[in-house]
Amino acid sequence: MRRTIGRRDFFRTSAGAGLSLAMARALAAASASAAKTKAPTIGVGIGEDHEKAAIKAVELAGGIKRFVPKGAKVALLPNVQSRHPGSYTKPEILRAVIRLCRKAGASEINALSWQTVKQWEDTGLKAVLDAEGAGLRIFEKDESLFKPVPVPNGIALKEARVLAALFDHDALINMPITKDHAGNKFTGTMKNLMGLNSPANNRTFHRPNWTTDPDGIAHLDQSIVDLNKAVRPALNVVDATEFIVSNGPFGPGQLFSPQRVVAGTDRVAIDGYCAALWGLKPGDIVQIKRGGEQGLGEIDPDKAFIKEEDI
Amino acid sequence: MAASRGWRAALVLTGFLAAGAGAAPAPVGQDTLAALLPGDGAVPGWSRDGALQEYVGEDLYTYIDGGAEIYQEYGFRRVVLQDYKNGAGKSVSVEIFEMETPAAAYGMFTFKRSGKGRSVPLGSGGELEDYYLNFWKGRFLATLTGFDETPATIDGLMAVARAIDSKSGERGEVPDLVGALPAAGLRTGSVKYLKGLLGLNNVYPFYTARGLDFREAVKGDYDGGSSLIVLQYASVEARDKAWAGLKAYLETTDRFKKAGAAETAVPLFRDGKGLYAAFAPSGPRLFVGLGANPSAALAVVEQAR
């Protein structure tokens, strides 16, 4: 399904009309100077063929073999939170990543989740896993299935509880869809890792009797940053093809369609790029700002090397 | 998830028997929310697909993992979910949220609508967007989602929505505070009724400002591009305290710059995106006018005071 909010239309309604696609392009242009330095590289495939866009993004980010060693067991984490349009990772992107992993010589590929099989079926993601011969490992929300992981330099979160099955794998490919979030305004690579953390531990990200005051929201964002200190994906492949920019993270909501897939290892830089796509200022998103301040990645777009290519 | 518990499952079953038997609409109480869902055959061509689900109170976090906070802020009680399909394979998903008050249901309705949809005559108010619709009635908010925009799907959305509407005897009025927005030039679809900071920060970011603990608020956009936010406090004293805290924040944060001349009676600031914000306390209310230039921000405040 293609539903496009015209750019002009989106700019009129977006709170951050001054940024958006034009901003992302500007960031890409500005980043060219970073190419000669040891800058994080972000690959962006642009086009309505989402499978090809994903392949292009990974190629621009350095090629799949840079992230997936031959013989590796690979864990995948797409977003299956909701089946409302623009709220879950597109099946075509999952297919592309599975095929890339095979090409790199992965010995085993599994999607890990504590969401329900129905959610995987409803989003069409299970059909792709089945067709491509990848595994789907669903876990009950049983705390014994999650492994305590100390958070180095954790501020709000001292210990994460990560699906133990992750540690049976050699590499994690984090595959969120970027989208709106009513709580902290933005979902991207960092937020998506809550899908590997135990639901009970995730609940601690919200303060008791949370009244959505600024401190509560900051606590949530800090907890997300802390979780990302404990879990480091080998690669992030972000669906920025068509996503909700209102009523997130669940939808249904207003759709925006920049038709991009974004890949790389630097979660802060990637999230900053994705936020700018739809008119958000990366520094205004607490998790991105703090991620940058606390060493998770590069928030300054001039210091990232963004490679965009149409397919 | 509550639906797995025996007693609640019995309630759900009772609701379905009532719906399926075409029973006369009954007053809707907290135990009969599922009875609002059309049974098989109640909407010609459409039947239920899959099991009913229900989430109560804090369990909403299980359903809307990471997104339940805004419902909780308005005041959430429970939600029932049911999918429907027709013979051509089209699908419609239904969520009926029971909120604590009609004001909470109205608030979530306004929060979820984009203002760009088409108004539809459902419940106390409804709006059809590209592929989904929301309507509210009394304490209930119904969200129906189609998975394409074909006429068959949209017709199904509307038919199922009308069936839900007809089963509810709930009533509810738009909160009085909405009347604080001057009607002249108001884009009615833009109105957002708010109950807390999460909602407020989604319509206009005050970031880490403290002291905004208003009782309720409303925002509306006007022809010409200006907007008005009205924050209602419990008393003049509460508003005084809140305004003092907010003013101190505005004067010290790097997110806002003071823009008004010293002789201006209405404090004026400019945010990081270049928008002007005029602040006018009045009684237990604080009026905030937003505009692309100082005169637009001041004019919308003066119109409201």
PDB file of C-alpha atoms in Angstrom, chain A residues 95-191:
ATOM      1  CA  ARG A  95      13.528 -10.320   3.201  1.00  0.00           C
ATOM      2  CA  ALA A  96      16.434  -8.230   1.941  1.00  0.00           C
ATOM      3  CA  VAL A  97      18.327  -8.526   5.204  1.00  0.00           C
ATOM      4  CA  ILE A  98      17.833 -12.296   5.401  1.00  0.00           C
ATOM      5  CA  ARG A  99      19.106 -12.704   1.866  1.00  0.00           C
ATOM      6  CA  LEU A 100      22.090 -10.484   2.587  1.00  0.00           C
ATOM      7  CA  CYS A 101      22.941 -12.563   5.641  1.00  0.00           C
ATOM      8  CA  ARG A 102      22.795 -15.715   3.546  1.00  0.00           C
ATOM      9  CA  LYS A 103      25.055 -14.074   1.014  1.00  0.00           C
ATOM     10  CA  ALA A 104      27.533 -13.318   3.777  1.00  0.00           C
ATOM     11  CA  GLY A 105      27.522 -16.978   4.765  1.00  0.00           C
ATOM     12  CA  ALA A 106      25.429 -16.842   7.934  1.00  0.00           C
ATOM     13  CA  SER A 107      24.938 -20.308   9.332  1.00  0.00           C
ATOM     14  CA  GLU A 108      21.637 -19.555  11.025  1.00  0.00           C
ATOM     15  CA  ILE A 109      19.214 -16.636  11.062  1.00  0.00           C
ATOM     16  CA  ASN A 110      16.539 -16.184  13.702  1.00  0.00           C
ATOM     17  CA  ALA A 111      14.106 -13.451  14.550  1.00  0.00           C
ATOM     18  CA  LEU A 112      13.779 -13.122  18.327  1.00  0.00           C
ATOM     19  CA  SER A 113      10.688 -11.838  20.028  1.00  0.00           C
ATOM     20  CA  TRP A 114       8.452 -11.852  23.061  1.00  0.00           C
ATOM     21  CA  GLN A 115       5.592 -10.542  20.949  1.00  0.00           C
ATOM     22  CA  THR A 116       2.898 -12.970  19.814  1.00  0.00           C
ATOM     23  CA  VAL A 117       2.944 -15.185  16.737  1.00  0.00           C
ATOM     24  CA  LYS A 118      -0.240 -13.431  15.660  1.00  0.00           C
ATOM     25  CA  GLN A 119       1.601 -10.124  15.511  1.00  0.00           C
ATOM     26  CA  TRP A 120       4.235 -11.696  13.283  1.00  0.00           C
ATOM     27  CA  GLU A 121       1.536 -13.197  11.090  1.00  0.00           C
ATOM     28  CA  ASP A 122      -0.563 -10.042  10.894  1.00  0.00           C
ATOM     29  CA  THR A 123       2.374  -7.913   9.803  1.00  0.00           C
ATOM     30  CA  GLY A 124       3.389 -10.380   7.090  1.00  0.00           C
ATOM     31  CA  LEU A 125       6.799 -10.824   8.690  1.00  0.00           C
ATOM     32  CA  LYS A 126       6.290 -14.457   9.598  1.00  0.00           C
ATOM     33  CA  ALA A 127       5.483 -15.322   5.992  1.00  0.00           C
ATOM     34  CA  VAL A 128       8.820 -13.849   4.948  1.00  0.00           C
ATOM     35  CA  LEU A 129      10.710 -15.770   7.624  1.00  0.00           C
ATOM     36  CA  ASP A 130       9.006 -18.978   6.544  1.00  0.00           C
ATOM     37  CA  ALA A 131       9.606 -18.377   2.857  1.00  0.00           C
ATOM     38  CA  GLU A 132      13.270 -17.517   3.405  1.00  0.00           C
ATOM     39  CA  GLY A 133      13.937 -20.380   5.787  1.00  0.00           C
ATOM     40  CA  ALA A 134      14.745 -18.148   8.752  1.00  0.00           C
ATOM     41  CA  GLY A 135      13.638 -19.033  12.245  1.00  0.00           C
ATOM     42  CA  LEU A 136      11.139 -17.306  14.488  1.00  0.00           C
ATOM     43  CA  ARG A 137      11.869 -17.805  18.156  1.00  0.00           C
ATOM     44  CA  ILE A 138       9.026 -16.546  20.293  1.00  0.00           C
ATOM     45  CA  PHE A 139       9.492 -16.417  24.048  1.00  0.00           C
ATOM     46  CA  GLU A 140       7.001 -16.194  26.841  1.00  0.00           C
ATOM     47  CA  LYS A 141       7.214 -13.159  29.069  1.00  0.00           C
ATOM     48  CA  ASP A 142       8.837 -15.353  31.674  1.00  0.00           C
ATOM     49  CA  GLU A 143      11.619 -13.580  33.541  1.00  0.00           C
ATOM     50  CA  SER A 144      13.682 -16.770  33.651  1.00  0.00           C
ATOM     51  CA  LEU A 145      14.142 -16.471  29.884  1.00  0.00           C
ATOM     52  CA  PHE A 146      15.879 -13.121  30.253  1.00  0.00           C
ATOM     53  CA  LYS A 147      19.488 -12.723  31.268  1.00  0.00           C
ATOM     54  CA  PRO A 148      20.617  -9.980  33.647  1.00  0.00           C
ATOM     55  CA  VAL A 149      23.140  -7.764  31.925  1.00  0.00           C
ATOM     56  CA  PRO A 150      24.961  -5.025  33.853  1.00  0.00           C
ATOM     57  CA  VAL A 151      24.740  -1.623  32.246  1.00  0.00           C
ATOM     58  CA  PRO A 152      28.171  -0.014  32.078  1.00  0.00           C
ATOM     59  CA  ASN A 153      27.878   3.575  33.322  1.00  0.00           C
ATOM     60  CA  GLY A 154      24.151   3.147  33.649  1.00  0.00           C
ATOM     61  CA  ILE A 155      22.396   6.199  35.017  1.00  0.00           C
ATOM     62  CA  ALA A 156      18.700   5.288  35.199  1.00  0.00           C
ATOM     63  CA  LEU A 157      19.172   1.594  34.496  1.00  0.00           C
ATOM     64  CA  LYS A 158      21.848  -0.382  36.285  1.00  0.00           C
ATOM     65  CA  GLU A 159      20.862  -3.773  34.936  1.00  0.00           C
ATOM     66  CA  ALA A 160      19.067  -4.765  31.758  1.00  0.00           C
ATOM     67  CA  ARG A 161      17.300  -8.097  31.348  1.00  0.00           C
ATOM     68  CA  VAL A 162      17.912  -9.231  27.812  1.00  0.00           C
ATOM     69  CA  LEU A 163      16.470 -12.284  26.073  1.00  0.00           C
ATOM     70  CA  ALA A 164      18.953 -15.018  26.916  1.00  0.00           C
ATOM     71  CA  ALA A 165      18.573 -16.461  23.432  1.00  0.00           C
ATOM     72  CA  LEU A 166      20.349 -13.415  22.040  1.00  0.00           C
ATOM     73  CA  PHE A 167      23.569 -14.704  23.540  1.00  0.00           C
ATOM     74  CA  ASP A 168      23.303 -17.874  21.454  1.00  0.00           C
ATOM     75  CA  HIS A 169      23.939 -15.666  18.446  1.00  0.00           C
ATOM     76  CA  ASP A 170      27.049 -14.007  17.080  1.00  0.00           C
ATOM     77  CA  ALA A 171      25.472 -10.860  15.689  1.00  0.00           C
ATOM     78  CA  LEU A 172      22.339  -8.795  16.154  1.00  0.00           C
ATOM     79  CA  ILE A 173      20.762  -6.845  13.334  1.00  0.00           C
ATOM     80  CA  ASN A 174      18.444  -4.213  14.765  1.00  0.00           C
ATOM     81  CA  MET A 175      15.595  -3.431  12.348  1.00  0.00           C
ATOM     82  CA  PRO A 176      13.233  -0.761  13.600  1.00  0.00           C
ATOM     83  CA  ILE A 177      10.805   1.359  11.707  1.00  0.00           C
ATOM     84  CA  THR A 178      11.270   4.997  12.600  1.00  0.00           C
ATOM     85  CA  LYS A 179       8.024   6.630  13.701  1.00  0.00           C
ATOM     86  CA  ASP A 180       6.253   8.940  16.081  1.00  0.00           C
ATOM     87  CA  HIS A 181       6.032   8.200  19.774  1.00  0.00           C
ATOM     88  CA  ALA A 182       3.558  10.055  21.955  1.00  0.00           C
ATOM     89  CA  GLY A 183       5.812   9.671  25.002  1.00  0.00           C
ATOM     90  CA  ASN A 184       9.226  10.743  23.846  1.00  0.00           C
ATOM     91  CA  LYS A 185       8.315  11.842  20.333  1.00  0.00           C
ATOM     92  CA  PHE A 186      10.576   9.485  18.399  1.00  0.00           C
ATOM     93  CA  THR A 187      11.204   5.822  17.794  1.00  0.00           C
ATOM     94  CA  GLY A 188      14.380   4.615  16.123  1.00  0.00           C
ATOM     95  CA  THR A 189      17.282   2.272  16.636  1.00  0.00           C
ATOM     96  CA  MET A 190      17.728   2.928  20.349  1.00  0.00           C
ATOM     97  CA  LYS A 191      14.077   2.601  21.300  1.00  0.00           C
TER      98      LYS A 191
END
